[in-house]
Amino acid sequence: MSSIDEIVLPSPADFHVHVRQGAMSRLVCPAVAQGGIHTAYVMPNLVPPITSTEAALSYRDTLRSISPDTEWLMTLYLGPAITPDEIRKAAVAGISGESESTRVPAGVLGSGIEDYGVYYPVFKAMEEVGMVLNLHGEVPSDASKNISVLNAEKLFLTHLRKLAADFPKLRIVLEHATTAEAIECVSSLPSNVACTITAHHLYLTIDDVAPQPFHFCKPIAKEPRDRSALQSAIASGNPKFFLGSDSAPHPLASKIPSIASAEVPPSPCAAGVYTSPILVPLVATLLESFGALDKLEGFVSAHGRRFYGVPAKEGKEVRLRRSKGGDKVTSVMKGEEGVEIVPFWAGKELGWEIA
Amino acid sequence: MSSIDEIVLPSPADFHVHVRQGAMSRLVCPAVAQGGIHTAYVMPNLVPPITSTEAALSYRDTLRSISPDTEWLMTLYLGPAITPDEIRKAAVAGISGESESTRVPAGVLGSGIEDYGVYYPVFKAMEEVGMVLNLHGEVPSDASKNISVLNAEKLFLTHLRKLAADFPKLRIVLEHATTAEAIECVSSLPSNVACTITAHHLYLTIDDVAPQPFHFCKPIAKEPRDRSALQSAIASGNPKFFLGSDSAPHPLASKIPSIASAEVPPSPCAAGVYTSPILVPLVATLLESFGALDKLEGFVSAHGRRFYGVPAKEGKEVRLRRSKGGDKVTSVMKGEEGVEIVPFWAGKELGWEIA
């Protein structure tokens, strides 16, 4: 493997990315292409969330105006506003070759499968029009049931299995899996169920997260055995597993607890790890670290595109070359209006760079 | 319970506290008494660590010069410098009614029971002279064995059981227990094995720690079931369980990641939660929250003193009264030389206060 010094990837895609709004959006949208990504599947959790076709198209216009060369694929945020009619409308709007998908956020998930019942007509409509259901697979923490961020994903898998059984033709993605149990579950389900894996969960464990707000995200990185399971899923070449970075920028002030006012307890930090500006080189570096560099193309270019039916455009290749060393990842990115972000891997060196 | 508005405690003791050196020490030593504690069992992990009787006595002189009214009990830091001779010397120095104890820090623990073999002659000498062995019960993280901060304490219990069996007359304290398994293990062992419990582990779970550096400590707070087990151990009134706050102040800059230099990755934050200035009122507030206020005296005044053989001095009572409300815990404590600390519970209200 060490003899390879260049890799050509056909049009890498990130099937789960947060690109925000306003000044933050203007800083992070260009970083998507900078990180080697051509196609970005954009999360709808804005303020307010994207819950209509019109809002999704308007948001896409904004993203295109910032970064016209990136292919932006839009999603809707599951909630009361999402009806079967809205789903059919989104499908009819049928934006050339791109998916309008619905994402279930953890926040509206509820604590039992009963809560999904409400959305069954929506899921049925999605199944009919061929939209993809993206699931943030965590049940809410509940101390009385011993549910915490540690077992929230494992306990969600029952719901995933039931949805997969009830909607055998609905394409479902378990987003940003973090546990050995999730990998095993997705592997065992039919081909309509796939799974995204982030770059940072291939590297972090709970030991790295606990003392470092910049490593805190949801789902939280778990035990070494879980990290190994994610790595093995990629190393196996199973096309169910593909890149969804969950790259989620937060202003510096949201990541570092505020203690300015003696009247206020220190704020907990926002959940999110920001990987966009280094994404493809980082993924290459990590896959090489566990001997899966030969699976890079499948993981970042092929599997996700095939699952979503979003083929690569001709001539959109990304060329990676081995880093000569000495270049460190930027510690702080600065945008307009005082926006500052600390990217993942800040101050460290990557094994690969974009040529 | 709600009819009780005043509690009188005979001479509360904290059997595990970090009071540091220099300007930090001058800020935190007086806070021990402020938090209602008369007797403080002081941890030896200074720079350099306390590894001789002379150093322990000199450190005690310093602490006495800062806060003469607090009874300071000293400990030694287990390492190559601690020999059976040093143990006997410490015992002969026999400071009136106080214990010189040896603490096994996590850092020198090694990954297997073989490492304890080296210290068996020391433990034998401690058993003979009646010193107490304080154990930070965590094995080191090791990804290849799936050992992380989550299971480090559970995996230590094998070593605790073996030590208890090999030294049936050695008094051993498992410090700052955080898991249901540790509580069960200590409960099942003979009366020479006891266990300290901190205030913050009665409140926090992993969900509170992950987004908040000021809640990060070692051992890390775990699942709700673990917190319940700690609470139940106290509610049971079992004298094996008593207060050791592990109150561990860190300068603000060590708790909040530094991102000043573009050349340096953000620093991980230091492990430690600082509870000294509010300790006894906090413990009262927490015990009342889970219906164990009637066990407060045993937990903070009686059980630990009995185990260590350090009786309360006459007339040293602490009077708690129910808070009238409106007073918030200080967000930032400021000392000399720019030292700043954020205490646990900052900005929140306590149910009890010292009269």
XYZ file of C-alpha atoms in Angstrom:
710
model
C 0.000 0.000 0.000
C 2.858 2.350 0.794
C 3.848 2.400 -2.877
C 0.644 4.278 -3.826
C 1.279 7.992 -3.918
C -1.747 9.166 -5.895
C -5.433 8.261 -5.891
C -8.076 9.432 -8.372
C -11.632 9.416 -7.038
C -14.685 9.870 -9.260
C -16.739 12.725 -7.805
C -16.785 12.153 -4.020
C -20.094 12.660 -2.250
C -20.926 13.460 1.377
C -24.357 12.081 2.200
C -24.838 13.980 5.463
C -23.567 17.491 5.964
C -24.665 20.621 7.830
C -23.977 23.877 6.006
C -26.028 26.239 8.193
C -27.231 29.750 7.368
C -25.921 33.322 7.087
C -22.294 34.144 7.748
C -21.611 30.599 8.940
C -22.981 29.216 5.668
C -20.810 31.563 3.632
C -17.780 30.248 5.513
C -18.581 26.531 5.354
C -20.166 26.071 1.898
C -16.908 26.675 0.002
C -15.126 24.350 2.453
C -17.200 21.436 1.133
C -15.443 21.574 -2.259
C -12.171 22.385 -0.524
C -12.477 19.052 1.268
C -12.860 17.215 -2.040
C -16.652 16.777 -2.071
C -18.723 17.397 -5.242
C -22.124 16.284 -4.054
C -23.423 17.333 -0.647
C -26.603 15.957 0.907
C -27.677 18.859 3.094
C -29.349 18.527 6.474
C -32.506 20.584 7.037
C -32.165 21.452 10.743
C -32.055 25.214 10.255
C -33.809 27.829 12.338
C -36.625 27.344 11.430
C -36.180 23.850 9.984
C -36.821 23.144 6.300
C -40.276 21.583 6.168
C -41.535 22.462 2.679
C -40.437 22.041 -0.902
C -40.407 25.823 -1.336
C -38.120 26.313 1.655
C -35.803 23.536 0.441
C -35.567 25.054 -3.042
C -34.991 28.530 -1.638
C -32.251 27.175 0.650
C -30.691 25.414 -2.337
C -30.675 28.691 -4.265
C -28.788 30.305 -1.401
C -26.236 27.486 -1.247
C -25.815 27.607 -5.045
C -25.249 31.340 -4.927
C -22.414 30.767 -2.436
C -20.870 27.682 -4.065
C -22.298 27.104 -7.566
C -19.945 24.233 -8.399
C -21.115 21.994 -5.581
C -24.133 19.762 -6.232
C -26.492 20.460 -3.304
C -29.068 17.762 -2.528
C -31.829 18.879 -0.208
C -33.788 17.258 2.622
C -36.907 18.023 4.652
C -37.177 17.945 8.425
C -39.739 15.432 9.680
C -42.420 16.994 11.829
C -46.124 17.840 11.807
C -45.673 19.981 8.678
C -44.579 16.986 6.618
C -47.679 15.374 5.095
C -48.115 12.815 2.336
C -49.213 15.724 0.109
C -46.035 17.629 0.850
C -44.039 14.506 -0.006
C -45.838 14.141 -3.345
C -45.339 17.839 -4.024
C -41.635 17.499 -3.321
C -41.499 14.536 -5.666
C -43.429 16.346 -8.423
C -41.145 19.375 -8.079
C -38.698 16.598 -9.001
C -35.539 18.586 -9.202
C -33.524 17.036 -12.036
C -31.784 13.952 -10.765
C -31.704 15.061 -7.151
C -33.472 13.718 -4.096
C -35.664 15.565 -1.683
C -35.474 13.398 1.357
C -36.996 13.432 4.751
C -34.930 13.246 7.846
C -36.140 12.164 11.257
C -34.325 14.295 13.790
C -33.609 12.932 17.244
C -35.578 15.807 18.681
C -38.976 14.642 17.424
C -38.316 10.970 17.726
C -40.191 10.297 20.953
C -39.360 7.393 23.155
C -41.271 4.532 21.540
C -42.305 3.072 18.231
C -45.801 4.443 18.830
C -44.466 7.828 17.835
C -43.537 6.563 14.396
C -47.142 5.494 13.830
C -48.035 9.136 13.267
C -45.646 9.248 10.333
C -46.654 5.997 8.657
C -48.771 7.749 5.972
C -45.759 9.993 5.255
C -43.412 7.009 5.010
C -45.922 5.271 2.721
C -45.941 8.293 0.400
C -42.133 8.398 0.487
C -41.991 4.729 -0.412
C -44.326 5.373 -3.369
C -42.417 8.347 -4.757
C -39.005 6.837 -4.017
C -37.743 9.275 -1.402
C -35.144 8.281 1.187
C -35.756 8.292 4.936
C -32.734 9.455 6.942
C -32.775 8.444 10.565
C -30.824 9.965 13.398
C -30.859 6.686 15.253
C -30.981 7.596 18.927
C -33.814 7.343 21.402
C -34.010 10.216 23.905
C -32.075 9.912 27.147
C -34.277 8.889 30.078
C -32.608 8.245 33.437
C -35.624 6.338 34.743
C -35.041 3.744 32.001
C -31.224 3.919 32.167
C -31.130 5.464 28.699
C -28.123 7.703 28.138
C -26.018 8.829 25.193
C -24.153 5.534 25.605
C -27.019 3.180 24.748
C -29.359 5.560 22.859
C -28.309 4.171 19.476
C -28.452 0.502 20.450
C -31.957 1.011 21.803
C -33.037 2.665 18.556
C -32.281 -0.432 16.487
C -35.600 -2.072 17.399
C -37.325 0.849 15.694
C -35.067 0.567 12.661
C -35.860 -3.142 12.313
C -39.579 -2.494 12.578
C -39.549 0.320 10.021
C -37.526 -1.812 7.626
C -40.056 -4.630 8.013
C -43.097 -2.355 7.665
C -41.741 -0.476 4.627
C -39.746 -3.016 2.632
C -39.490 -0.716 -0.409
C -38.635 2.460 1.488
C -34.963 3.307 1.286
C -33.782 3.995 4.822
C -30.394 5.315 5.954
C -29.271 4.917 9.527
C -27.186 8.062 9.844
C -23.761 8.362 11.466
C -23.673 4.918 13.084
C -21.381 4.645 16.105
C -21.864 1.176 17.571
C -20.956 -2.414 16.745
C -24.645 -3.240 17.252
C -25.753 -0.728 14.607
C -23.275 -2.110 12.073
C -24.468 -5.630 12.761
C -28.128 -4.581 12.508
C -27.749 -2.733 9.195
C -25.673 -5.597 7.759
C -28.455 -8.027 8.626
C -31.275 -5.971 7.074
C -32.278 -6.055 3.381
C -30.620 -3.856 0.771
C -33.137 -1.015 1.192
C -31.411 -0.182 4.476
C -28.009 1.513 4.365
C -25.825 3.402 6.810
C -23.592 6.442 6.804
C -20.343 6.564 8.749
C -18.528 9.786 9.639
C -14.782 10.365 9.416
C -14.437 11.349 13.066
C -16.090 8.194 14.388
C -13.384 6.195 12.611
C -10.862 7.917 14.865
C -12.401 8.914 18.187
C -13.441 6.862 21.183
C -15.129 8.037 24.373
C -11.673 8.605 25.882
C -11.028 11.338 23.315
C -14.446 12.923 23.682
C -14.762 13.287 27.444
C -11.985 15.884 27.877
C -12.479 17.694 24.566
C -15.559 19.757 23.581
C -14.361 19.822 19.975
C -14.815 16.045 19.888
C -18.312 16.134 21.351
C -21.090 15.266 18.920
C -24.235 13.172 18.798
C -24.155 10.281 18.578
C -21.141 10.361 20.875
C -18.077 8.264 19.973
C -18.172 5.045 21.994
C -15.841 2.190 22.918
C -12.802 0.938 20.979
C -14.816 -2.145 19.977
C -17.396 0.111 18.345
C -14.775 2.075 16.443
C -13.321 -1.244 15.250
C -16.745 -2.338 14.002
C -17.125 0.851 11.939
C -13.661 0.373 10.486
C -14.393 -3.279 9.677
C -17.659 -2.361 7.937
C -15.698 -0.139 5.556
C -12.829 -2.595 5.185
C -15.370 -5.275 4.190
C -16.364 -3.222 1.139
C -20.068 -3.781 1.931
C -21.915 -1.182 -0.229
C -24.445 -0.529 2.542
C -21.828 1.620 4.255
C -20.812 4.974 2.831
C -19.612 8.433 3.810
C -21.912 10.863 5.565
C -19.582 13.210 7.437
C -22.155 14.804 9.746
C -19.746 17.723 9.499
C -21.418 20.216 11.823
C -19.773 23.595 12.368
C -20.461 25.541 15.531
C -19.206 28.996 16.459
C -16.282 28.835 18.847
C -18.377 30.389 21.600
C -20.851 27.482 21.379
C -18.105 24.901 21.810
C -16.339 26.518 24.738
C -18.414 26.957 27.901
C -19.254 30.538 28.710
C -18.383 31.648 32.229
C -18.679 35.361 31.623
C -21.610 35.962 33.936
C -21.618 35.073 37.600
C -25.386 34.677 37.314
C -25.268 31.865 34.782
C -23.956 28.283 35.141
C -21.326 27.389 32.504
C -23.152 26.482 29.292
C -22.853 22.951 27.971
C -21.146 22.922 24.586
C -22.910 22.351 21.268
C -22.783 18.877 19.707
C -20.887 18.651 16.446
C -17.521 17.905 14.855
C -16.512 19.927 11.795
C -14.648 17.968 9.108
C -15.735 19.466 5.738
C -12.556 21.380 4.835
C -10.349 18.276 5.129
C -12.906 15.556 4.543
C -11.610 13.413 1.673
C -7.915 13.653 2.673
C -8.928 12.824 6.258
C -10.961 9.807 5.176
C -8.032 8.605 3.048
C -5.654 9.059 5.984
C -7.944 7.149 8.334
C -8.770 4.311 5.923
C -5.059 3.841 5.287
C -4.446 3.690 9.059
C -6.581 0.565 9.291
C -5.547 -0.958 5.973
C -8.655 -0.079 3.946
C -7.283 2.464 1.485
C -8.397 0.178 -1.354
C -11.996 0.706 -0.171
C -11.769 4.504 -0.352
C -13.447 4.862 -3.746
C -16.393 2.694 -2.763
C -16.821 4.508 0.543
C -16.620 8.106 -0.723
C -17.634 7.853 -4.394
C -19.571 4.740 -5.345
C -21.767 3.160 -2.642
C -23.719 6.226 -1.591
C -24.312 7.386 -5.141
C -25.644 3.966 -6.090
C -27.966 3.791 -3.067
C -29.353 7.281 -3.720
C -29.337 6.980 -7.515
C -27.174 10.067 -7.880
C -24.532 9.195 -10.441
C -21.237 11.028 -10.623
C -20.994 13.708 -13.307
C -18.400 13.187 -16.001
C -15.001 14.782 -15.550
C -15.553 15.474 -11.846
C -12.573 13.706 -10.433
C -10.625 14.431 -7.282
C -6.950 13.657 -7.245
C -5.278 12.917 -3.909
C -1.530 12.794 -3.421
C 0.482 11.734 -0.446
C 1.325 14.745 1.772
C 4.949 15.791 1.874
C 4.479 16.602 5.554
C 4.801 19.863 7.429
C 1.322 21.204 6.645
C -0.948 21.357 9.625
C -4.727 21.590 9.603
C -5.901 25.135 10.341
C -6.704 25.605 14.023
C -9.286 28.348 13.578
C -11.283 29.287 10.456
C -12.538 32.862 10.481
C -15.542 34.154 8.568
C -17.636 37.309 8.424
C -19.351 38.798 11.466
C -16.779 37.313 13.845
C -17.677 33.697 13.042
C -14.867 31.347 14.099
C -14.753 27.551 13.803
C -12.193 25.039 15.031
C -12.052 22.129 12.568
C -11.429 18.529 13.541
C -7.764 17.465 13.393
C -6.742 21.124 14.022
C -2.978 21.462 14.242
C -2.353 17.884 13.119
C -0.972 16.602 9.816
C -2.902 14.589 7.232
C -1.363 11.729 5.285
C -3.027 12.851 2.042
C -3.833 16.123 0.332
C -5.859 17.219 -2.686
C -3.584 17.696 -5.692
C -38.608 15.177 55.738
C -39.771 18.616 54.614
C -40.414 19.593 58.224
C -36.680 19.475 59.026
C -35.148 22.911 58.657
C -31.924 22.462 60.587
C -29.335 19.680 60.820
C -26.407 19.503 63.237
C -23.483 17.384 62.056
C -20.603 16.356 64.313
C -17.371 17.432 62.606
C -17.788 16.479 58.926
C -14.783 14.875 57.225
C -13.776 14.668 53.568
C -11.693 11.532 53.062
C -10.362 12.453 49.616
C -9.513 16.014 48.643
C -6.963 17.787 46.462
C -5.683 21.074 47.876
C -2.753 21.650 45.485
C 0.203 24.014 45.919
C 1.092 27.716 45.735
C -1.546 30.310 44.862
C -4.094 27.594 44.079
C -3.576 26.085 47.535
C -4.034 29.469 49.200
C -7.368 29.815 47.384
C -8.724 26.305 48.010
C -7.532 25.466 51.545
C -9.853 27.979 53.252
C -12.701 26.729 51.023
C -12.523 23.325 52.743
C -13.791 24.808 56.014
C -16.153 27.080 54.097
C -17.772 23.921 52.702
C -18.356 22.584 56.228
C -15.421 20.148 56.456
C -13.258 19.911 59.613
C -11.041 16.992 58.669
C -9.498 16.739 55.201
C -7.645 13.678 53.951
C -5.244 15.246 51.478
C -4.133 13.649 48.213
C -0.382 13.549 47.537
C -0.303 14.029 43.755
C 1.661 17.264 43.778
C 4.496 18.233 41.456
C 6.630 16.406 42.532
C 4.383 13.908 44.358
C 4.648 13.411 48.110
C 6.701 10.245 48.562
C 8.346 10.695 51.962
C 7.322 11.380 55.536
C 9.383 14.586 55.500
C 7.635 15.877 52.409
C 4.225 14.988 53.859
C 4.986 16.798 57.118
C 6.336 19.811 55.288
C 3.222 19.914 53.090
C 1.061 19.673 56.195
C 2.911 22.607 57.728
C 2.107 24.645 54.628
C -1.557 23.689 54.734
C -1.730 24.470 58.471
C -0.159 27.862 57.893
C -2.940 28.644 55.377
C -5.855 27.128 57.319
C -4.852 26.278 60.896
C -8.366 25.303 61.956
C -8.708 22.450 59.486
C -7.384 19.038 60.492
C -5.126 17.969 57.602
C -4.474 14.233 57.240
C -1.619 13.389 54.904
C -0.965 10.633 52.353
C 1.991 9.314 50.351
C 2.036 8.653 46.620
C 2.762 5.023 45.756
C 5.800 4.587 43.550
C 9.352 3.258 43.619
C 10.253 5.662 46.461
C 7.768 4.019 48.809
C 9.531 1.177 50.635
C 8.597 -0.863 53.701
C 11.182 1.216 55.598
C 9.525 4.449 54.495
C 6.197 3.052 55.662
C 7.603 2.170 59.089
C 9.241 5.579 59.297
C 5.933 7.252 58.500
C 4.284 5.153 61.194
C 6.974 5.928 63.778
C 6.727 9.641 62.999
C 3.200 8.795 64.136
C 1.616 12.190 64.021
C -0.808 12.356 66.953
C -3.939 10.520 65.982
C -3.548 11.070 62.283
C -2.947 8.624 59.473
C -0.169 8.649 56.950
C -1.618 6.614 54.140
C -0.419 5.449 50.795
C -2.387 6.078 47.677
C -2.096 4.072 44.476
C -2.506 6.517 41.628
C -3.976 5.328 38.320
C -0.796 6.383 36.607
C 1.435 3.706 38.151
C -1.140 0.987 38.242
C -0.079 -0.956 35.175
C -2.461 -3.187 33.289
C -2.376 -6.353 35.372
C -2.129 -7.703 38.863
C 1.540 -8.526 38.197
C 2.272 -4.853 38.733
C 0.924 -4.983 42.263
C 3.384 -7.771 43.091
C 6.135 -5.164 43.266
C 4.294 -3.418 46.080
C 3.408 -6.461 48.163
C 6.224 -5.852 50.688
C 4.975 -2.272 51.036
C 1.387 -3.416 51.540
C 2.605 -5.966 54.100
C 4.361 -3.203 56.056
C 1.243 -1.021 55.823
C -0.861 -3.884 57.138
C 1.533 -4.271 60.081
C 1.617 -0.606 61.044
C -2.077 -0.076 60.356
C -1.907 2.339 57.407
C -4.714 2.613 54.881
C -4.322 1.839 51.184
C -6.274 4.228 48.952
C -6.935 2.912 45.480
C -7.824 4.934 42.406
C -9.643 1.961 40.942
C -9.175 2.235 37.195
C -7.022 0.167 34.868
C -5.386 2.171 32.057
C -7.276 2.585 28.794
C -6.098 0.189 26.077
C -7.962 0.188 22.768
C -6.531 -3.207 21.794
C -8.345 -4.714 24.799
C -11.441 -2.495 24.490
C -10.557 -0.756 27.742
C -11.817 2.815 27.941
C -12.871 5.249 30.647
C -16.245 3.478 30.567
C -15.098 0.071 31.784
C -11.783 0.977 33.457
C -13.297 0.797 36.948
C -15.237 -2.431 36.425
C -12.057 -4.096 35.145
C -10.144 -2.947 38.222
C -12.405 -4.847 40.602
C -10.567 -8.125 40.012
C -7.458 -6.451 41.429
C -9.400 -5.093 44.393
C -10.763 -8.555 45.190
C -7.307 -10.097 44.996
C -5.704 -7.441 47.206
C -8.473 -7.827 49.756
C -7.911 -11.588 49.797
C -4.109 -11.319 49.988
C -4.109 -8.665 52.746
C -7.106 -9.445 54.951
C -5.935 -7.043 57.680
C -4.986 -4.168 55.407
C -7.592 -1.428 55.371
C -8.314 -0.621 51.728
C -10.474 2.189 50.334
C -11.746 2.062 46.786
C -11.778 5.765 46.029
C -14.536 7.707 44.260
C -16.552 4.703 43.058
C -18.719 5.378 39.995
C -20.266 2.060 38.963
C -22.952 -0.314 40.170
C -20.353 -3.086 39.895
C -17.950 -1.297 42.264
C -20.694 -0.792 44.854
C -21.646 -4.448 44.620
C -18.008 -5.556 44.895
C -17.210 -3.418 47.945
C -20.457 -4.478 49.621
C -19.494 -8.122 49.172
C -15.954 -7.779 50.569
C -15.032 -7.960 54.292
C -15.124 -4.942 56.554
C -11.488 -4.010 55.906
C -12.575 -2.753 52.471
C -14.494 0.531 52.249
C -15.375 2.994 49.539
C -15.579 6.745 49.097
C -18.283 8.398 47.033
C -18.067 11.959 45.728
C -20.873 14.510 45.733
C -20.765 15.087 41.985
C -21.137 11.404 41.099
C -24.432 11.438 43.010
C -25.688 13.978 40.480
C -23.961 13.585 37.114
C -24.313 10.960 34.413
C -22.366 10.636 31.177
C -24.995 12.829 29.481
C -23.961 15.744 31.694
C -20.242 15.148 31.268
C -19.896 14.846 27.497
C -20.827 18.473 26.680
C -19.317 20.085 29.770
C -15.576 20.216 30.613
C -16.428 21.361 34.145
C -18.106 17.977 34.692
C -15.168 15.969 33.346
C -13.259 14.000 35.944
C -11.752 10.562 36.430
C -13.403 8.234 36.979
C -15.952 9.690 34.588
C -19.633 9.725 35.618
C -21.383 6.771 33.997
C -24.930 5.575 33.328
C -28.089 6.424 35.295
C -28.069 2.878 36.719
C -24.606 3.531 38.158
C -25.666 6.816 39.733
C -28.660 5.004 41.252
C -26.343 2.376 42.737
C -24.212 5.063 44.425
C -27.330 6.716 45.799
C -28.682 3.386 47.055
C -25.385 2.566 48.782
C -25.728 5.748 50.821
C -29.467 5.331 51.369
C -28.782 1.843 52.759
C -26.716 3.346 55.583
C -23.955 0.772 55.007
C -20.925 2.156 56.923
C -18.536 0.975 54.176
C -19.602 4.017 52.138
C -18.554 7.514 53.139
C -17.705 10.912 51.708
C -14.506 11.473 49.747
C -15.235 14.466 47.536
C -12.296 14.113 45.141
C -12.709 17.874 44.968
C -10.019 18.752 42.440
C -9.574 22.392 41.439
C -8.037 23.263 38.082
C -7.235 26.703 36.729
C -9.852 27.885 34.259
C -7.340 27.706 31.410
C -6.860 23.967 32.056
C -10.591 23.283 31.836
C -11.283 25.265 28.676
C -9.410 24.127 25.570
C -6.788 26.543 24.363
C -7.032 27.524 20.698
C -4.745 30.507 20.866
C -2.033 29.151 18.607
C -2.615 27.954 15.065
C 0.312 25.566 15.570
C -1.273 23.629 18.430
C -4.337 21.345 18.425
C -6.912 22.337 21.040
C -5.763 20.971 24.384
C -7.895 18.366 26.123
C -9.206 19.641 29.431
C -7.928 18.596 32.845
C -9.892 15.986 34.805
C -11.484 17.221 37.994
C -14.641 18.622 39.547
C -14.288 21.207 42.311
C -16.812 20.904 45.135
C -14.974 21.943 48.341
C -16.563 25.389 48.915
C -20.107 23.974 48.900
C -19.445 20.399 49.905
C -21.600 19.678 52.946
C -24.593 21.773 51.778
C -24.316 20.107 48.367
C -24.238 16.622 49.866
C -27.268 17.486 52.011
C -29.112 18.813 48.947
C -28.320 15.702 46.926
C -29.099 13.194 49.686
C -32.438 14.900 50.237
C -33.172 14.664 46.482
C -33.098 10.886 46.698
C -34.675 10.591 50.111
C -31.544 9.852 52.144
C -31.198 12.989 54.241
C -31.445 10.829 57.366
C -28.177 9.157 56.270
C -26.273 12.452 56.012
C -24.572 12.222 59.407
C -23.308 8.700 58.777
C -22.073 9.589 55.298
C -20.231 12.822 56.128
C -19.405 12.494 59.829
C -19.458 8.961 61.215
C -18.586 6.140 58.790
C -15.307 7.477 57.453
C -14.052 8.539 60.871
C -14.793 5.097 62.251
C -13.036 3.319 59.367
C -9.929 5.527 59.661
C -9.981 5.736 63.453
C -10.096 9.534 63.383
C -12.701 10.552 65.952
C -14.454 13.889 65.788
C -13.095 16.552 68.112
C -15.475 17.857 70.759
C -17.451 20.965 69.982
C -16.736 20.814 66.265
C -20.243 20.823 64.951
C -21.576 22.118 61.679
C -25.088 23.498 61.594
C -27.000 23.383 58.311
C -30.200 25.265 57.707
C -32.577 25.158 54.789
C -31.708 27.834 52.221
C -34.154 30.666 51.858
C -33.468 30.660 48.125
C -31.996 33.308 45.880
C -28.338 32.609 46.647
C -26.444 31.142 43.726
C -23.160 29.281 43.875
C -20.261 31.492 42.775
C -19.460 31.024 39.095
C -15.785 31.931 39.290
C -13.499 31.985 42.336
C -10.496 34.260 41.949
C -7.207 33.906 43.789
C -3.718 35.386 43.648
C -1.577 35.312 40.504
C -4.623 35.222 38.231
C -5.822 31.835 39.497
C -9.494 31.300 38.620
C -11.655 28.246 39.358
C -15.211 27.422 38.354
C -16.848 25.371 41.141
C -19.372 22.616 40.573
C -23.010 23.768 40.704
C -21.878 27.277 39.614
C -24.849 29.585 39.199
C -27.297 27.103 40.736
C -29.047 27.177 44.094
C -28.435 24.762 46.966
C -31.222 23.467 49.175
C -29.108 23.850 52.326
C -26.580 26.311 53.668
C -24.193 26.488 56.613
C -25.734 28.478 59.443
